[in-house]
CSV table of C-alpha atoms and ligand atoms in Angstrom, one decimal:
chain,number,residue,atom,x,y,z
Q,856,MET,CA,20.4,112.6,8.2
Q,857,ILE,CA,23.8,111.3,7.2
Q,858,GLN,CA,24.9,108.4,9.4
Q,859,PHE,CA,28.7,106.9,10.2
Q,860,TYR,CA,29.6,104.9,12.1
Q,861,THR,CA,33.1,105.1,12.2
Q,862,SER,CA,35.5,108.2,13.3
Q,863,ASP,CA,37.8,108.2,10.0
Q,864,GLU,CA,34.1,108.3,8.0
Q,865,LEU,CA,32.6,110.8,10.4
Q,866,GLN,CA,36.1,112.8,10.2
Q,867,SER,CA,36.1,113.1,6.7
Q,868,HIS,CA,32.9,114.6,6.6
Q,869,LEU,CA,33.6,117.1,8.9
Q,870,THR,CA,36.8,118.8,9.3
Q,871,LEU,CA,35.1,119.4,4.7
Q,872,LEU,CA,32.5,121.1,7.0
Q,873,ILE,CA,34.6,123.1,9.8
Q,874,LYS,CA,37.0,124.2,6.8
Q,875,GLN,CA,33.9,125.9,5.3
Q,876,GLY,CA,33.3,127.6,8.8
Q,877,LYS,CA,30.4,126.1,9.7
Q,878,ALA,CA,29.2,125.8,13.1
Q,879,LEU,CA,29.6,122.6,14.5
Q,880,GLY,CA,26.8,121.4,17.2
Q,881,PHE,CA,26.5,118.1,19.0
Q,882,VAL,CA,24.4,116.1,21.4
Q,883,PRO,CA,26.7,113.3,23.0
Q,884,THR,CA,24.5,111.2,23.5
Q,885,MET,CA,23.8,107.5,24.4
Q,886,GLY,CA,20.5,106.1,22.8
Q,887,ALA,CA,17.6,105.1,23.8
Q,888,LEU,CA,16.5,108.9,22.9
Q,889,HIS,CA,12.9,110.4,24.1
Q,890,GLU,CA,11.8,114.0,24.1
Q,891,GLY,CA,14.8,115.1,27.2
Q,892,HIS,CA,17.2,114.1,23.9
Q,893,LEU,CA,15.3,115.4,20.9
Q,894,SER,CA,15.4,119.5,23.0
Q,895,LEU,CA,19.4,119.1,23.0
Q,896,ILE,CA,18.9,118.4,19.7
Q,897,ARG,CA,15.9,121.4,18.3
Q,898,ARG,CA,18.8,124.2,20.2
Q,899,ALA,CA,21.6,122.7,18.4
Q,900,ARG,CA,19.6,123.3,15.5
Q,901,LEU,CA,18.8,126.8,16.1
Q,902,GLU,CA,22.1,127.8,17.2
Q,903,ASN,CA,24.2,126.3,14.5
Q,904,ASP,CA,24.9,125.2,11.3
Q,905,VAL,CA,24.9,121.5,11.4
Q,906,VAL,CA,23.8,119.1,13.9
Q,907,VAL,CA,26.2,116.0,15.2
Q,908,CYS,CA,24.4,113.6,17.5
Q,909,SER,CA,26.4,110.8,18.6
Q,910,ILE,CA,25.1,107.0,19.7
Q,911,PHE,CA,26.9,105.5,22.1
Q,912,VAL,CA,26.7,103.3,25.0
Q,913,ASN,CA,30.1,104.1,26.7
Q,914,PRO,CA,30.8,100.9,28.5
Q,915,ILE,CA,33.3,102.5,31.2
Q,916,GLN,CA,30.8,105.0,32.8
Q,917,PHE,CA,28.7,102.1,33.9
Q,918,ASN,CA,30.4,101.0,37.4
Q,919,ASN,CA,28.0,97.8,37.5
Q,920,ALA,CA,28.3,94.9,34.3
Q,921,SER,CA,24.7,95.3,35.2
Q,922,ASP,CA,23.1,98.4,34.3
Q,923,LEU,CA,25.5,98.9,31.8
Q,924,GLU,CA,23.8,94.6,29.6
Q,925,LYS,CA,20.3,96.8,30.6
Q,926,TYR,CA,20.9,99.4,29.1
Q,927,PRO,CA,18.0,100.1,27.0
Q,928,ARG,CA,19.3,99.7,23.0
Q,929,THR,CA,16.6,101.5,20.5
Q,930,LEU,CA,19.1,102.4,17.4
Q,931,GLU,CA,15.8,101.8,14.9
Q,932,ALA,CA,13.6,104.3,16.9
Q,933,ASP,CA,16.1,105.9,17.7
Q,934,LEU,CA,17.1,106.7,13.4
Q,935,ALA,CA,13.6,107.7,13.2
Q,936,LEU,CA,13.4,110.6,15.9
Q,937,LEU,CA,16.5,111.7,14.8
Q,938,GLU,CA,16.1,113.9,11.3
Q,939,PRO,CA,12.7,115.6,12.5
Q,940,ALA,CA,14.7,116.5,14.8
Q,941,GLY,CA,16.9,118.2,12.8
Q,942,CYS,CA,20.1,116.3,13.2
Q,943,ASP,CA,22.0,116.5,10.6
Q,944,VAL,CA,24.9,113.8,11.1
Q,945,VAL,CA,24.0,110.9,13.5
Q,946,PHE,CA,27.3,109.2,14.4
Q,947,ILE,CA,27.5,105.5,16.1
Q,948,PRO,CA,30.7,103.7,16.7
Q,949,SER,CA,31.9,100.9,17.8
Q,950,VAL,CA,33.2,99.8,21.5
Q,951,GLU,CA,36.3,99.1,19.7
Q,952,ASP,CA,36.2,101.9,17.6
Q,953,MET,CA,36.6,103.7,20.6
Q,954,TYR,CA,38.6,102.2,22.5
Q,955,PRO,CA,41.0,100.8,20.2
Q,956,GLU,CA,43.4,100.6,22.9
Q,957,PRO,CA,43.0,100.3,26.9
Q,958,VAL,CA,42.5,103.4,28.2
Q,959,LYS,CA,45.7,105.6,29.9
Q,960,GLU,CA,43.8,108.5,29.8
Q,961,SER,CA,42.9,110.2,33.2
Q,962,PHE,CA,41.7,113.6,35.2
Q,963,ASN,CA,41.9,114.8,37.9
Q,964,PHE,CA,38.2,115.8,39.6
Q,965,GLY,CA,39.0,116.8,42.9
Q,966,TYR,CA,36.8,116.0,45.4
Q,967,LEU,CA,34.3,117.1,42.3
Q,968,ASP,CA,33.9,113.1,41.1
Q,969,LYS,CA,33.8,112.4,45.4
Q,970,ILE,CA,30.4,114.1,46.4
Q,971,MET,CA,26.8,112.4,44.9
Q,972,GLU,CA,27.0,110.7,41.4
Q,973,GLY,CA,30.6,110.1,42.2
Q,974,LYS,CA,30.7,108.7,46.0
Q,975,PHE,CA,28.1,106.0,44.5
Q,976,ARG,CA,29.4,105.2,40.9
Q,977,PRO,CA,32.7,104.9,41.8
Q,978,GLY,CA,34.7,105.5,38.1
Q,979,HIS,CA,31.9,106.7,37.2
Q,980,PHE,CA,32.7,110.4,35.9
Q,981,GLU,CA,36.2,109.5,34.7
Q,982,GLY,CA,34.0,107.3,32.1
Q,983,VAL,CA,32.0,109.8,31.2
Q,984,ALA,CA,35.7,112.1,30.7
Q,985,VAL,CA,37.5,110.1,29.0
Q,986,VAL,CA,34.3,109.1,25.9
Q,987,VAL,CA,33.4,112.9,26.4
Q,988,ARG,CA,37.4,114.1,25.4
Q,989,ARG,CA,37.2,111.4,22.8
Q,990,LEU,CA,34.2,112.8,21.4
Q,991,PHE,CA,34.7,116.1,21.2
Q,992,GLU,CA,37.8,115.4,19.4
Q,993,LYS,CA,36.5,113.6,16.7
Q,994,VAL,CA,33.8,115.6,16.1
Q,995,GLN,CA,35.5,119.2,17.1
Q,996,PRO,CA,32.2,121.1,17.4
Q,997,THR,CA,31.9,124.9,18.0
Q,998,ARG,CA,28.7,124.1,20.7
Q,999,ALA,CA,28.2,121.1,23.2
Q,1000,TYR,CA,24.8,120.4,24.9
Q,1001,PHE,CA,24.1,118.5,27.6
Q,1002,GLY,CA,21.1,117.9,30.0
Q,1003,LEU,CA,20.6,119.3,33.1
Q,1004,LYS,CA,19.3,116.2,34.0
Q,1005,ASP,CA,22.9,115.9,35.0
Q,1006,TYR,CA,23.7,118.1,37.0
Q,1007,GLN,CA,27.3,117.2,38.6
Q,1008,GLN,CA,27.6,115.1,35.2
Q,1009,ILE,CA,28.2,119.8,33.2
Q,1010,ALA,CA,30.7,120.5,35.9
Q,1011,VAL,CA,32.5,117.4,35.5
Q,1012,VAL,CA,32.8,117.7,32.1
Q,1013,LYS,CA,33.2,122.2,32.8
Q,1014,SER,CA,36.5,120.1,34.8
Q,1015,MET,CA,37.9,118.1,31.9
Q,1016,MET,CA,37.3,120.8,29.5
Q,1017,ASN,CA,39.5,123.6,31.6
Q,1018,GLN,CA,42.2,120.1,32.0
Q,1019,ILE,CA,42.4,120.5,28.1
Q,1020,ASN,CA,42.0,123.8,27.1
Q,1021,SER,CA,39.2,123.3,25.6
Q,1022,PRO,CA,37.8,125.2,23.2
Q,1023,VAL,CA,34.3,124.4,22.8
Q,1024,ASN,CA,31.7,126.4,24.2
Q,1025,LEU,CA,29.2,124.1,26.5
Q,1026,VAL,CA,25.4,124.2,26.6
Q,1027,PRO,CA,23.7,123.6,29.6
Q,1028,CYS,CA,19.9,122.5,28.7
Q,1029,GLU,CA,16.6,122.2,30.7
Q,1030,ILE,CA,15.3,119.5,32.5
Q,1031,VAL,CA,12.8,117.9,30.2
Q,1032,ARG,CA,9.5,115.7,32.8
Q,1033,GLU,CA,6.5,114.1,31.8
Q,1034,PRO,CA,3.7,115.6,32.5
Q,1035,ASP,CA,3.3,113.7,36.2
Q,1036,GLY,CA,6.9,114.9,37.0
Q,1037,LEU,CA,9.0,112.2,35.7
Q,1038,ALA,CA,12.2,112.9,34.7
Q,1039,MET,CA,12.6,111.6,31.3
Q,1040,SER,CA,15.3,108.9,31.3
Q,1041,SER,CA,16.5,106.1,29.4
Q,1042,ARG,CA,15.5,104.3,32.0
Q,1043,ASN,CA,12.5,104.5,32.6
Q,1044,VAL,CA,11.6,101.9,30.2
Q,1045,ARG,CA,12.9,99.4,32.5
Q,1046,LEU,CA,10.7,100.1,35.5
Q,1047,SER,CA,7.4,98.4,36.2
Q,1048,ALA,CA,3.6,100.2,35.4
Q,1049,GLU,CA,3.1,100.2,39.5
Q,1050,ALA,CA,6.7,101.3,39.1
Q,1051,ARG,CA,6.4,104.7,37.2
Q,1052,ASP,CA,3.1,105.4,38.6
Q,1053,ARG,CA,5.2,105.6,41.9
Q,1054,ALA,CA,8.0,107.5,40.9
Q,1055,PRO,CA,6.8,111.5,40.1
Q,1056,VAL,CA,6.9,110.9,44.2
Q,1057,ILE,CA,10.5,112.1,43.3
Q,1058,PHE,CA,8.9,114.8,41.8
Q,1059,GLN,CA,6.8,115.9,44.6
Q,1060,LEU,CA,10.0,115.5,46.7
Q,1061,LEU,CA,12.1,117.8,45.8
Q,1062,LYS,CA,9.0,120.7,45.9
Q,1063,SER,CA,8.0,119.8,49.1
Q,1064,GLY,CA,11.6,120.9,49.3
Q,1065,ARG,CA,11.6,124.4,47.5
Q,1066,THR,CA,8.5,125.1,49.3
Q,1067,MET,CA,10.3,125.1,53.2
Q,1068,VAL,CA,13.3,127.4,51.6
Q,1069,ALA,CA,11.6,130.3,53.1
Q,1070,ASN,CA,11.6,129.1,57.1
Q,1071,HIS,CA,13.8,126.0,56.9
Q,1072,SER,CA,17.9,124.7,56.7
Q,1073,PRO,CA,18.9,122.9,53.9
Q,1074,ALA,CA,19.4,120.5,57.1
Q,1075,GLN,CA,16.4,120.6,57.9
Q,1076,ILE,CA,15.3,120.4,54.9
Q,1077,VAL,CA,17.6,116.8,54.2
Q,1078,GLU,CA,16.0,115.8,57.1
Q,1079,TYR,CA,12.5,116.3,56.3
Q,1080,VAL,CA,12.8,115.0,52.5
Q,1081,VAL,CA,15.0,111.4,53.5
Q,1082,SER,CA,12.3,111.3,56.3
Q,1083,GLN,CA,9.6,111.3,53.4
Q,1084,PHE,CA,11.4,109.1,50.8
Q,1085,GLN,CA,11.2,106.2,54.3
Q,1086,LEU,CA,8.3,107.0,54.5
Q,1087,HIS,CA,7.5,105.3,50.7
Q,1088,PRO,CA,9.4,101.1,51.4
Q,1089,ASP,CA,10.0,101.7,47.5
Q,1090,PHE,CA,11.6,103.5,47.4
Q,1091,GLU,CA,15.5,103.8,48.3
Q,1092,LEU,CA,16.7,106.9,48.9
Q,1093,GLU,CA,21.0,106.6,47.9
Q,1094,TYR,CA,21.2,110.4,48.5
Q,1095,PHE,CA,19.8,113.4,49.4
Q,1096,GLU,CA,21.4,116.8,49.3
Q,1097,ILE,CA,21.7,120.1,48.8
Q,1098,VAL,CA,24.1,122.1,47.9
Q,1099,ASP,CA,26.1,125.4,46.0
Q,1100,SER,CA,25.0,124.5,43.0
Q,1101,GLU,CA,28.4,126.1,41.4
Q,1102,THR,CA,30.5,124.4,43.9
Q,1103,LEU,CA,28.1,121.3,44.7
Q,1104,LEU,CA,29.3,121.5,47.9
Q,1105,PRO,CA,27.3,120.7,50.9
Q,1106,LEU,CA,25.0,124.6,51.9
Q,1107,GLU,CA,25.3,125.2,55.4
Q,1108,ALA,CA,22.4,128.0,55.0
Q,1109,PHE,CA,20.8,129.7,52.3
Q,1110,SER,CA,21.7,132.9,51.0
Q,1111,PRO,CA,20.5,135.6,48.2
Q,1112,ASP,CA,24.5,135.7,47.0
Q,1113,ARG,CA,24.5,131.7,46.4
Q,1114,SER,CA,22.6,129.6,44.1
Q,1115,ALA,CA,21.1,126.2,45.3
Q,1116,ILE,CA,20.0,122.9,44.5
Q,1117,ALA,CA,18.9,119.6,45.5
Q,1118,CYS,CA,20.5,116.8,44.6
Q,1119,VAL,CA,18.6,113.6,44.7
Q,1120,ALA,CA,19.4,109.6,43.3
Q,1121,VAL,CA,16.4,106.7,44.5
Q,1122,TRP,CA,16.2,103.4,43.6
Q,1123,LEU,CA,12.2,102.3,42.7
Q,1124,ASN,CA,12.0,98.7,41.3
Q,1125,LYS,CA,16.0,97.9,40.3
Q,1126,VAL,CA,15.8,101.0,38.8
Q,1127,ARG,CA,18.2,104.2,39.3
Q,1128,LEU,CA,16.7,107.4,38.8
Q,1129,ILE,CA,17.9,111.2,39.8
Q,1130,ASP,CA,16.7,114.5,39.6
Q,1131,ASN,CA,17.9,117.7,40.5
Q,1132,MET,CA,15.8,121.5,41.6
Q,1133,LEU,CA,17.2,125.0,41.9
Q,1134,TYR,CA,16.0,125.6,45.0
Q,1135,SER,CA,16.6,129.2,44.5
Q,1136,ASP,CA,15.3,132.1,42.6
A,2613,AMP,P1,22.4,109.8,27.8
A,2613,AMP,O1,22.0,109.6,26.7
A,2613,AMP,O2,21.6,109.7,29.2
A,2613,AMP,O3,23.7,110.0,28.4
A,2613,AMP,O4,22.3,111.7,27.4
A,2613,AMP,C1,22.1,112.1,26.9
A,2613,AMP,C2,22.2,113.8,27.2
A,2613,AMP,O5,20.7,113.8,27.1
A,2613,AMP,C3,22.5,114.3,28.7
A,2613,AMP,O6,23.3,116.0,28.3
A,2613,AMP,C4,21.6,114.1,29.5
A,2613,AMP,O7,21.9,115.7,30.7
A,2613,AMP,C5,20.9,115.1,28.9
A,2613,AMP,N1,19.3,114.5,29.1
A,2613,AMP,C6,18.8,113.1,29.5
A,2613,AMP,N2,17.6,113.6,29.8
A,2613,AMP,C7,17.3,114.9,30.3
A,2613,AMP,C8,16.3,115.3,30.3
A,2613,AMP,N3,15.0,114.2,31.0
A,2613,AMP,N4,15.9,116.0,30.2
A,2613,AMP,C9,16.9,117.1,29.5
A,2613,AMP,N5,18.4,116.6,29.1
A,2613,AMP,C10,18.2,115.1,29.7
């Protein structure tokens, strides 16, 4: 596995491979890697000639300074995990390399970055779109792999790609969970032992809501799940919404021709956790 710390070195290496007609699979990450990230790398390995992973804690997507400061950084451990998972090239740029000048570009996501995550993390998706666009320009991947754990992020990245006519093929990948159902996340390591034991409540409540789909409206399920979160005072719910999985707009009623997804964001032990679950087959 080759490590590159600057865009120039990365690009001179990749340009050669692209000229040779190699298919490049790309997995952008912020490091503190876990099985969720590695599942993306393994999938990219199966579907491409060359697998590129980036590790970059993108400052402009953090709307909260302390979240950025506390974001786990475990580069040595990350590098040790990447090669056995099938990564060929890892790109670890500095902030100056990614942002040599103040960021000027902006996108128009319409309502997409004003709902759910967008409502609670103003500016977050703009920062995500900027960094993904720059990474795509540097790597020029054939396919890019994103986790469905960040469901809304995929919708925003697709919108950004439409706006710039990106030729990249976006591949959404299933959520990887701990055995007790907690969605894997780099932030999980910040949970106290006690909070970690409690965290699977999120998955359990997502599942409880799903069992109600046949006999209840989305609004009734939302009311039930929100009331259940209120019974757990250690959880501070930001939102629990059931939305159309294509448009991400709130769903009035379940119907066979629309697929529904429940999305949740919750604070536990000063750590913000997100998760989601399809509520249609
Ligand atoms: P991050 O390092 O948190 O920016 O995540 C990098 C990529 O890994 C994103 O596409 C995430 O959606 C994906 N990812 C993170 N956690 C998981 C998970 N538990 N299952 C699947 N993909 C994940």
